[in-house]
C-alpha cells in the first residue's frame, strides 16, 4: 500500500542523506521525497511517499524514528489528510491547439504562466492523480517537459505535527 | 578557561573519565596529538593499524561497559577504522571515534588524504558529526558520548577538520553536565500494561523458554535475569552475544541456541508455547527458517530498540524499555502475584528437555591421538578456573569457545557476532587486558584469523599487556571448509593456505614467547606453563585435527528441529535428528 510519511528533522547538513541512505541501505523504495525548512529554521519538514506491506511500513517508520536527527514523524495514511503536488508542464502549441490547451487547463484549474509563440507553461496543483489525469488528457507529442514536486501533505483537523 | 581545539578534545576526554584512547597519528590530527603530548591523564595506546585501535577500544567497552575511544587521522586512517566501526555497530557497542579531517576551507576539493568520512561511516554508526566551529566542539563531544552510551548503544564518530584544532584559536571551555536533544529520547521503563500482560502469560505457560541476548549484557540486567528465571524455574538459552548473562553452569541453562546451538536449546525453542525474549534480536543465525520458527509459541519481547521488535519475527507482546528496570518490574509482579506457573506442566516440560540433553550433542572423540580443538578449550577452562576473559576471532574456533568455555559472568565473552570480523581477537584481548590488568585474558583464534591483525603483537609488547593467544591451528579456514564439505561436495576452494608462518618464531620476533603443541597429552601442561608466565604474552600454536567440524549445525534455511548432529561412533554418516 502507498504511504505518505511526514517527518520533522533537524535542519543539519547531511540530514537528507541519512534518510535517503536508510532507504537505499535497507532496500525500501522511495516514490518521492520533498524537503524544505519550516517556520522554525532549525527544523526541516520532509514528505516521503513509499510503498510496502504493513510490516515493511512499520520497519520504515521505526528505522526513521531511530535516526538521531529525526524529531517526529507521522504516517498520514493512518488519518484523514490532504495531499497536494505542484506540477509545471511545458506544452507545444500551434495556432490550432492553443484554445484547446487553455480550456483543458481551465477545467483542471491550471494557470498559464508563460507563453511563447510555440509553447505554454501550465502551473497546476492538486492531488497526484489529478495531475496524472491532466497529463493523460494532453497528446503525447505536445508535451515538451513535465516537472513535478512530488506530493506534500497535511493531516486534517486540529492536531499538527509539531515539536 | 580558554583552550584550543586539540586541548578541548583532551579536556573533554578527561571530564568524561576516559582512561585510554586507542589511536594512530597523521597530518590531520597533529594538533591534537600535540595536546595529548602535554598531559598524561588520558593514556594513548599506539596501535599498529587503525583496525586494531577500533577492536581494542570496542573490547575495552565490552569488558567494562564504558565507551571505548578511538583517534585516527583523515583519509586512510579513517577508512582503516571502518571495519572496526562496523563491528561495534553490529553488536551495539558504545564507542566514540574521533577522526581528523582536512581543513574546512578545502573540504570537497579532493585535498590530500581527504575522504568523506561522515558519508562513508553513516551506515555503520549510530550517529556522526562534522564539527564546523570550534565553539561547538565540547558540546558535540558530550553529545557523542551521550548518544553512544544510552538507549541501544553504538559507535558515534566525530569528524574534526584540522582548522578546528588550530593551536592559535582559543575559546572558553565548558563541558556540559548533560545534553538535551529534542530528537533523541530513548525509552527506559516499559509500558506497565504490557508488562502485566506478559507476566500473566508467563504464569499460564505450559512449555515456556527464556531466550536472552546481548541486550542483557549491554544493559547490566544479569542479576535480574537470573532472579526471574530462577523464581519461575523456566529453561533459559542464550544467544552467542548473550553468553555469560546467565550462568552457564546453572541447571536451568540449556546452552546456546541457533545455528551451532545445542540440540536441547533448539528443540526447546521449537516445541515451546511461550518465549520470553530479552535483549535479543531474532538474528537469522538464531531463527533459521523463519516460516518454521517456533510454530506454536506466543512471544513476549523486551528490547530498548523498537526497530528490533517484530523485525523478522512478529511478536505478541512487545515491551520497549531497558532490560534491567523491565525485568525488575516483572520480578515485582511475579512476587505480588498469587499465581504460579503449573508445576506439573513444568515438570513434564523439564522431563522432555532432559531427554534432549541426553543426546549429548556436544560430545566429541576424546580418545583421538590428534589434538581436538574442543579439548583445548575444555582444558583452558580448567586451567583458568573458568574465570578468564576470553576474546575470539571468527570461525570454528569461535564456536568451540562458545560451546566449551562455560561463561558464568557477563562481559567475559568478547567476540564479533553480528559482523563476524576476522582479526578481532588479538586487538580485543589487548583492550580487555588494559581494562582488567589483574585478570587472565586469552584470545581463542585460528591460523587464518590471527593473521588479519597479527601486527598488534607489537602493541602488546609496548604496553605490556600479557595475553595468551590460543591458536587452534587446523591449517584450514575451518568454518569455510566445513560449509564446503557439507554443501559443495568437499571442493575446498581457497579455504587453506600452503604457506603458514612459523608462529613460534613469529611470536619470538615480536618479543613474546612462542610454544608449539602437537600432542593431546601436552595440552594441559602447555597451558599451565603459559599461564604461569604472568608477565608474558604467550602464543600457543596448537596443531589440531584438520577434519573436525562444529556440531550441531542447522544449515542455512533450515528449521530448529532440523539439526545435523555428529555421527555416532561407528556410523557412516552424520545423524539428522528431528
Ligand atoms: C561464525 C558465526 C556463527 C554464529 N552462530 C551463532 C549461533 O549459532 N547462535 C547465535 O545465537 N548466534 C550466532 N552468531 C551470532 C549472530 O550472528 C548474532 O550476532 C547474534 O545471534 C545476535 O545476538 P543477539 O540476538 O543477542 O543480539 P545483539 O546483537 O547482542 O543485540 C542486542 C539486542 O538487545 C537490544 N538491547 C541492547 N541494549 C539493551 C538494553 N539495555 N535493554 C534492552 N534491550 C537492549 C538491542 O536493541 C538488540 O536488539 C554467529 C556468528 C558468527 C560469526
Ligand atoms: C574479514 C573476514 N573475511 C572473511 C570472513 C569469512 N570467514 C568466516 S570464518 C573464516 C575462516 C576462519 O579461519 P580460521 O581463522 O583458521 O578459523 P577456523 O574456522 O579454522 O577455526 C572465513 C574466511 C570473515 N568472517 N571475516
Ligand atoms: Mg583454521
JSON list of C-alpha atoms in Angstrom, two decimals, chain B residues 224-346:
[
{"chain": "B", "resi": 224, "resn": "UNK", "atom": "CA", "xyz": [17.51, -9.53, 37.38]},
{"chain": "B", "resi": 225, "resn": "UNK", "atom": "CA", "xyz": [17.50, -12.12, 34.61]},
{"chain": "B", "resi": 226, "resn": "UNK", "atom": "CA", "xyz": [18.85, -14.71, 36.98]},
{"chain": "B", "resi": 227, "resn": "UNK", "atom": "CA", "xyz": [16.35, -13.87, 39.67]},
{"chain": "B", "resi": 228, "resn": "UNK", "atom": "CA", "xyz": [13.34, -14.01, 37.36]},
{"chain": "B", "resi": 229, "resn": "UNK", "atom": "CA", "xyz": [14.49, -17.23, 35.68]},
{"chain": "B", "resi": 230, "resn": "UNK", "atom": "CA", "xyz": [15.06, -18.97, 39.00]},
{"chain": "B", "resi": 231, "resn": "UNK", "atom": "CA", "xyz": [11.78, -17.73, 40.51]},
{"chain": "B", "resi": 232, "resn": "UNK", "atom": "CA", "xyz": [9.92, -19.27, 37.60]},
{"chain": "B", "resi": 233, "resn": "UNK", "atom": "CA", "xyz": [12.06, -22.40, 37.12]},
{"chain": "B", "resi": 234, "resn": "UNK", "atom": "CA", "xyz": [11.98, -21.86, 33.35]},
{"chain": "B", "resi": 235, "resn": "UNK", "atom": "CA", "xyz": [14.66, -23.18, 30.99]},
{"chain": "B", "resi": 236, "resn": "UNK", "atom": "CA", "xyz": [16.91, -20.47, 29.58]},
{"chain": "B", "resi": 237, "resn": "UNK", "atom": "CA", "xyz": [19.01, -20.29, 26.42]},
{"chain": "B", "resi": 238, "resn": "UNK", "atom": "CA", "xyz": [21.40, -17.52, 25.37]},
{"chain": "B", "resi": 239, "resn": "UNK", "atom": "CA", "xyz": [22.47, -16.20, 22.00]},
{"chain": "B", "resi": 240, "resn": "UNK", "atom": "CA", "xyz": [26.14, -16.07, 21.13]},
{"chain": "B", "resi": 241, "resn": "UNK", "atom": "CA", "xyz": [26.14, -12.44, 22.28]},
{"chain": "B", "resi": 242, "resn": "UNK", "atom": "CA", "xyz": [24.26, -13.19, 25.46]},
{"chain": "B", "resi": 243, "resn": "UNK", "atom": "CA", "xyz": [26.60, -15.84, 26.86]},
{"chain": "B", "resi": 244, "resn": "UNK", "atom": "CA", "xyz": [27.55, -15.16, 30.46]},
{"chain": "B", "resi": 245, "resn": "UNK", "atom": "CA", "xyz": [24.44, -13.08, 31.17]},
{"chain": "B", "resi": 246, "resn": "UNK", "atom": "CA", "xyz": [23.04, -16.23, 32.77]},
{"chain": "B", "resi": 247, "resn": "UNK", "atom": "CA", "xyz": [25.48, -18.62, 34.45]},
{"chain": "B", "resi": 248, "resn": "UNK", "atom": "CA", "xyz": [26.29, -21.44, 32.04]},
{"chain": "B", "resi": 249, "resn": "UNK", "atom": "CA", "xyz": [26.92, -23.90, 34.85]},
{"chain": "B", "resi": 250, "resn": "UNK", "atom": "CA", "xyz": [23.43, -23.45, 36.28]},
{"chain": "B", "resi": 251, "resn": "UNK", "atom": "CA", "xyz": [20.97, -26.34, 35.98]},
{"chain": "B", "resi": 252, "resn": "UNK", "atom": "CA", "xyz": [18.38, -24.22, 34.15]},
{"chain": "B", "resi": 253, "resn": "UNK", "atom": "CA", "xyz": [20.79, -23.19, 31.40]},
{"chain": "B", "resi": 254, "resn": "UNK", "atom": "CA", "xyz": [20.28, -25.30, 28.29]},
{"chain": "B", "resi": 255, "resn": "UNK", "atom": "CA", "xyz": [23.13, -23.85, 26.23]},
{"chain": "B", "resi": 256, "resn": "UNK", "atom": "CA", "xyz": [23.37, -21.51, 23.28]},
{"chain": "B", "resi": 257, "resn": "UNK", "atom": "CA", "xyz": [20.68, -21.67, 20.60]},
{"chain": "B", "resi": 258, "resn": "UNK", "atom": "CA", "xyz": [20.82, -21.20, 16.86]},
{"chain": "B", "resi": 259, "resn": "UNK", "atom": "CA", "xyz": [22.96, -22.48, 14.04]},
{"chain": "B", "resi": 260, "resn": "UNK", "atom": "CA", "xyz": [25.56, -24.04, 16.33]},
{"chain": "B", "resi": 261, "resn": "UNK", "atom": "CA", "xyz": [23.43, -24.11, 19.43]},
{"chain": "B", "resi": 262, "resn": "UNK", "atom": "CA", "xyz": [22.71, -27.22, 21.47]},
{"chain": "B", "resi": 263, "resn": "UNK", "atom": "CA", "xyz": [20.14, -29.81, 20.49]},
{"chain": "B", "resi": 264, "resn": "UNK", "atom": "CA", "xyz": [18.22, -29.17, 23.70]},
{"chain": "B", "resi": 265, "resn": "UNK", "atom": "CA", "xyz": [18.15, -25.40, 23.24]},
{"chain": "B", "resi": 266, "resn": "UNK", "atom": "CA", "xyz": [16.86, -25.55, 19.68]},
{"chain": "B", "resi": 267, "resn": "UNK", "atom": "CA", "xyz": [14.33, -28.29, 20.42]},
{"chain": "B", "resi": 268, "resn": "UNK", "atom": "CA", "xyz": [13.10, -26.41, 23.48]},
{"chain": "B", "resi": 269, "resn": "UNK", "atom": "CA", "xyz": [12.56, -23.33, 21.36]},
{"chain": "B", "resi": 270, "resn": "UNK", "atom": "CA", "xyz": [10.82, -25.28, 18.64]},
{"chain": "B", "resi": 271, "resn": "UNK", "atom": "CA", "xyz": [8.44, -27.09, 20.99]},
{"chain": "B", "resi": 272, "resn": "UNK", "atom": "CA", "xyz": [7.76, -24.18, 23.33]},
{"chain": "B", "resi": 273, "resn": "UNK", "atom": "CA", "xyz": [4.40, -22.46, 23.76]},
{"chain": "B", "resi": 274, "resn": "UNK", "atom": "CA", "xyz": [5.83, -19.23, 25.19]},
{"chain": "B", "resi": 275, "resn": "UNK", "atom": "CA", "xyz": [9.08, -17.41, 24.51]},
{"chain": "B", "resi": 276, "resn": "UNK", "atom": "CA", "xyz": [10.29, -14.58, 26.70]},
{"chain": "B", "resi": 277, "resn": "UNK", "atom": "CA", "xyz": [12.87, -12.83, 24.52]},
{"chain": "B", "resi": 278, "resn": "UNK", "atom": "CA", "xyz": [15.09, -10.44, 26.45]},
{"chain": "B", "resi": 279, "resn": "UNK", "atom": "CA", "xyz": [17.52, -8.11, 24.65]},
{"chain": "B", "resi": 280, "resn": "UNK", "atom": "CA", "xyz": [17.87, -10.40, 21.65]},
{"chain": "B", "resi": 281, "resn": "UNK", "atom": "CA", "xyz": [17.15, -9.53, 18.06]},
{"chain": "B", "resi": 282, "resn": "UNK", "atom": "CA", "xyz": [15.94, -12.73, 16.32]},
{"chain": "B", "resi": 283, "resn": "UNK", "atom": "CA", "xyz": [19.01, -12.86, 14.09]},
{"chain": "B", "resi": 284, "resn": "UNK", "atom": "CA", "xyz": [18.95, -15.28, 11.15]},
{"chain": "B", "resi": 285, "resn": "UNK", "atom": "CA", "xyz": [21.71, -17.37, 12.79]},
{"chain": "B", "resi": 286, "resn": "UNK", "atom": "CA", "xyz": [19.26, -17.87, 15.63]},
{"chain": "B", "resi": 287, "resn": "UNK", "atom": "CA", "xyz": [15.90, -18.32, 13.94]},
{"chain": "B", "resi": 288, "resn": "UNK", "atom": "CA", "xyz": [16.85, -20.50, 10.99]},
{"chain": "B", "resi": 289, "resn": "UNK", "atom": "CA", "xyz": [13.98, -20.80, 8.54]},
{"chain": "B", "resi": 290, "resn": "UNK", "atom": "CA", "xyz": [11.56, -18.04, 9.53]},
{"chain": "B", "resi": 291, "resn": "UNK", "atom": "CA", "xyz": [8.37, -19.70, 8.36]},
{"chain": "B", "resi": 292, "resn": "UNK", "atom": "CA", "xyz": [9.07, -22.68, 10.61]},
{"chain": "B", "resi": 293, "resn": "UNK", "atom": "CA", "xyz": [10.36, -20.73, 13.59]},
{"chain": "B", "resi": 294, "resn": "UNK", "atom": "CA", "xyz": [8.73, -21.82, 16.84]},
{"chain": "B", "resi": 295, "resn": "UNK", "atom": "CA", "xyz": [5.40, -22.66, 15.25]},
{"chain": "B", "resi": 296, "resn": "UNK", "atom": "CA", "xyz": [3.35, -22.88, 18.45]},
{"chain": "B", "resi": 297, "resn": "UNK", "atom": "CA", "xyz": [4.81, -20.10, 20.54]},
{"chain": "B", "resi": 298, "resn": "UNK", "atom": "CA", "xyz": [3.49, -16.82, 21.78]},
{"chain": "B", "resi": 299, "resn": "UNK", "atom": "CA", "xyz": [6.32, -14.32, 22.04]},
{"chain": "B", "resi": 300, "resn": "UNK", "atom": "CA", "xyz": [7.00, -11.60, 24.58]},
{"chain": "B", "resi": 301, "resn": "UNK", "atom": "CA", "xyz": [9.89, -9.36, 23.55]},
{"chain": "B", "resi": 302, "resn": "UNK", "atom": "CA", "xyz": [11.75, -6.86, 25.73]},
{"chain": "B", "resi": 303, "resn": "UNK", "atom": "CA", "xyz": [14.04, -4.56, 23.77]},
{"chain": "B", "resi": 304, "resn": "UNK", "atom": "CA", "xyz": [15.14, -0.96, 24.07]},
{"chain": "B", "resi": 305, "resn": "UNK", "atom": "CA", "xyz": [15.06, -0.52, 20.31]},
{"chain": "B", "resi": 306, "resn": "UNK", "atom": "CA", "xyz": [11.52, -0.60, 18.88]},
{"chain": "B", "resi": 307, "resn": "UNK", "atom": "CA", "xyz": [13.01, -1.44, 15.48]},
{"chain": "B", "resi": 308, "resn": "UNK", "atom": "CA", "xyz": [14.30, -4.76, 16.86]},
{"chain": "B", "resi": 309, "resn": "UNK", "atom": "CA", "xyz": [10.77, -5.76, 17.73]},
{"chain": "B", "resi": 310, "resn": "UNK", "atom": "CA", "xyz": [8.77, -7.61, 15.06]},
{"chain": "B", "resi": 311, "resn": "UNK", "atom": "CA", "xyz": [11.58, -7.01, 12.57]},
{"chain": "B", "resi": 312, "resn": "UNK", "atom": "CA", "xyz": [11.94, -10.60, 11.42]},
{"chain": "B", "resi": 313, "resn": "UNK", "atom": "CA", "xyz": [9.56, -12.46, 13.72]},
{"chain": "B", "resi": 314, "resn": "UNK", "atom": "CA", "xyz": [6.21, -10.94, 14.67]},
{"chain": "B", "resi": 315, "resn": "UNK", "atom": "CA", "xyz": [5.81, -10.81, 18.43]},
{"chain": "B", "resi": 316, "resn": "UNK", "atom": "CA", "xyz": [2.65, -10.91, 20.53]},
{"chain": "B", "resi": 317, "resn": "UNK", "atom": "CA", "xyz": [3.62, -8.66, 23.42]},
{"chain": "B", "resi": 318, "resn": "UNK", "atom": "CA", "xyz": [6.26, -6.01, 22.68]},
{"chain": "B", "resi": 319, "resn": "UNK", "atom": "CA", "xyz": [7.84, -4.21, 25.63]},
{"chain": "B", "resi": 320, "resn": "UNK", "atom": "CA", "xyz": [10.07, -1.27, 24.75]},
{"chain": "B", "resi": 321, "resn": "UNK", "atom": "CA", "xyz": [12.49, -0.47, 27.55]},
{"chain": "B", "resi": 322, "resn": "UNK", "atom": "CA", "xyz": [15.79, -1.20, 29.25]},
{"chain": "B", "resi": 323, "resn": "UNK", "atom": "CA", "xyz": [16.14, -4.83, 30.33]},
{"chain": "B", "resi": 324, "resn": "UNK", "atom": "CA", "xyz": [17.13, -4.00, 33.89]},
{"chain": "B", "resi": 325, "resn": "UNK", "atom": "CA", "xyz": [14.11, -1.95, 35.00]},
{"chain": "B", "resi": 326, "resn": "UNK", "atom": "CA", "xyz": [11.67, -4.03, 32.94]},
{"chain": "B", "resi": 327, "resn": "UNK", "atom": "CA", "xyz": [12.89, -7.32, 34.41]},
{"chain": "B", "resi": 328, "resn": "UNK", "atom": "CA", "xyz": [12.71, -5.76, 37.86]},
{"chain": "B", "resi": 329, "resn": "UNK", "atom": "CA", "xyz": [9.09, -4.72, 37.19]},
{"chain": "B", "resi": 330, "resn": "UNK", "atom": "CA", "xyz": [8.36, -8.30, 36.15]},
{"chain": "B", "resi": 331, "resn": "UNK", "atom": "CA", "xyz": [10.00, -9.74, 39.25]},
{"chain": "B", "resi": 332, "resn": "UNK", "atom": "CA", "xyz": [7.91, -7.44, 41.43]},
{"chain": "B", "resi": 333, "resn": "UNK", "atom": "CA", "xyz": [4.71, -8.51, 39.68]},
{"chain": "B", "resi": 334, "resn": "UNK", "atom": "CA", "xyz": [5.54, -12.18, 39.97]},
{"chain": "B", "resi": 335, "resn": "UNK", "atom": "CA", "xyz": [6.31, -11.72, 43.63]},
{"chain": "B", "resi": 336, "resn": "UNK", "atom": "CA", "xyz": [3.00, -9.95, 44.25]},
{"chain": "B", "resi": 337, "resn": "UNK", "atom": "CA", "xyz": [1.02, -12.46, 42.27]},
{"chain": "B", "resi": 338, "resn": "UNK", "atom": "CA", "xyz": [-0.58, -15.43, 43.98]},
{"chain": "B", "resi": 339, "resn": "UNK", "atom": "CA", "xyz": [-0.50, -17.39, 40.78]},
{"chain": "B", "resi": 340, "resn": "UNK", "atom": "CA", "xyz": [2.46, -19.57, 39.82]},
{"chain": "B", "resi": 341, "resn": "UNK", "atom": "CA", "xyz": [3.16, -21.49, 36.61]},
{"chain": "B", "resi": 342, "resn": "UNK", "atom": "CA", "xyz": [1.76, -25.01, 36.74]},
{"chain": "B", "resi": 343, "resn": "UNK", "atom": "CA", "xyz": [4.27, -27.25, 38.46]},
{"chain": "B", "resi": 344, "resn": "UNK", "atom": "CA", "xyz": [3.02, -30.36, 36.72]},
{"chain": "B", "resi": 345, "resn": "UNK", "atom": "CA", "xyz": [3.37, -28.78, 33.32]},
{"chain": "B", "resi": 346, "resn": "UNK", "atom": "CA", "xyz": [6.86, -27.57, 34.13]}
]
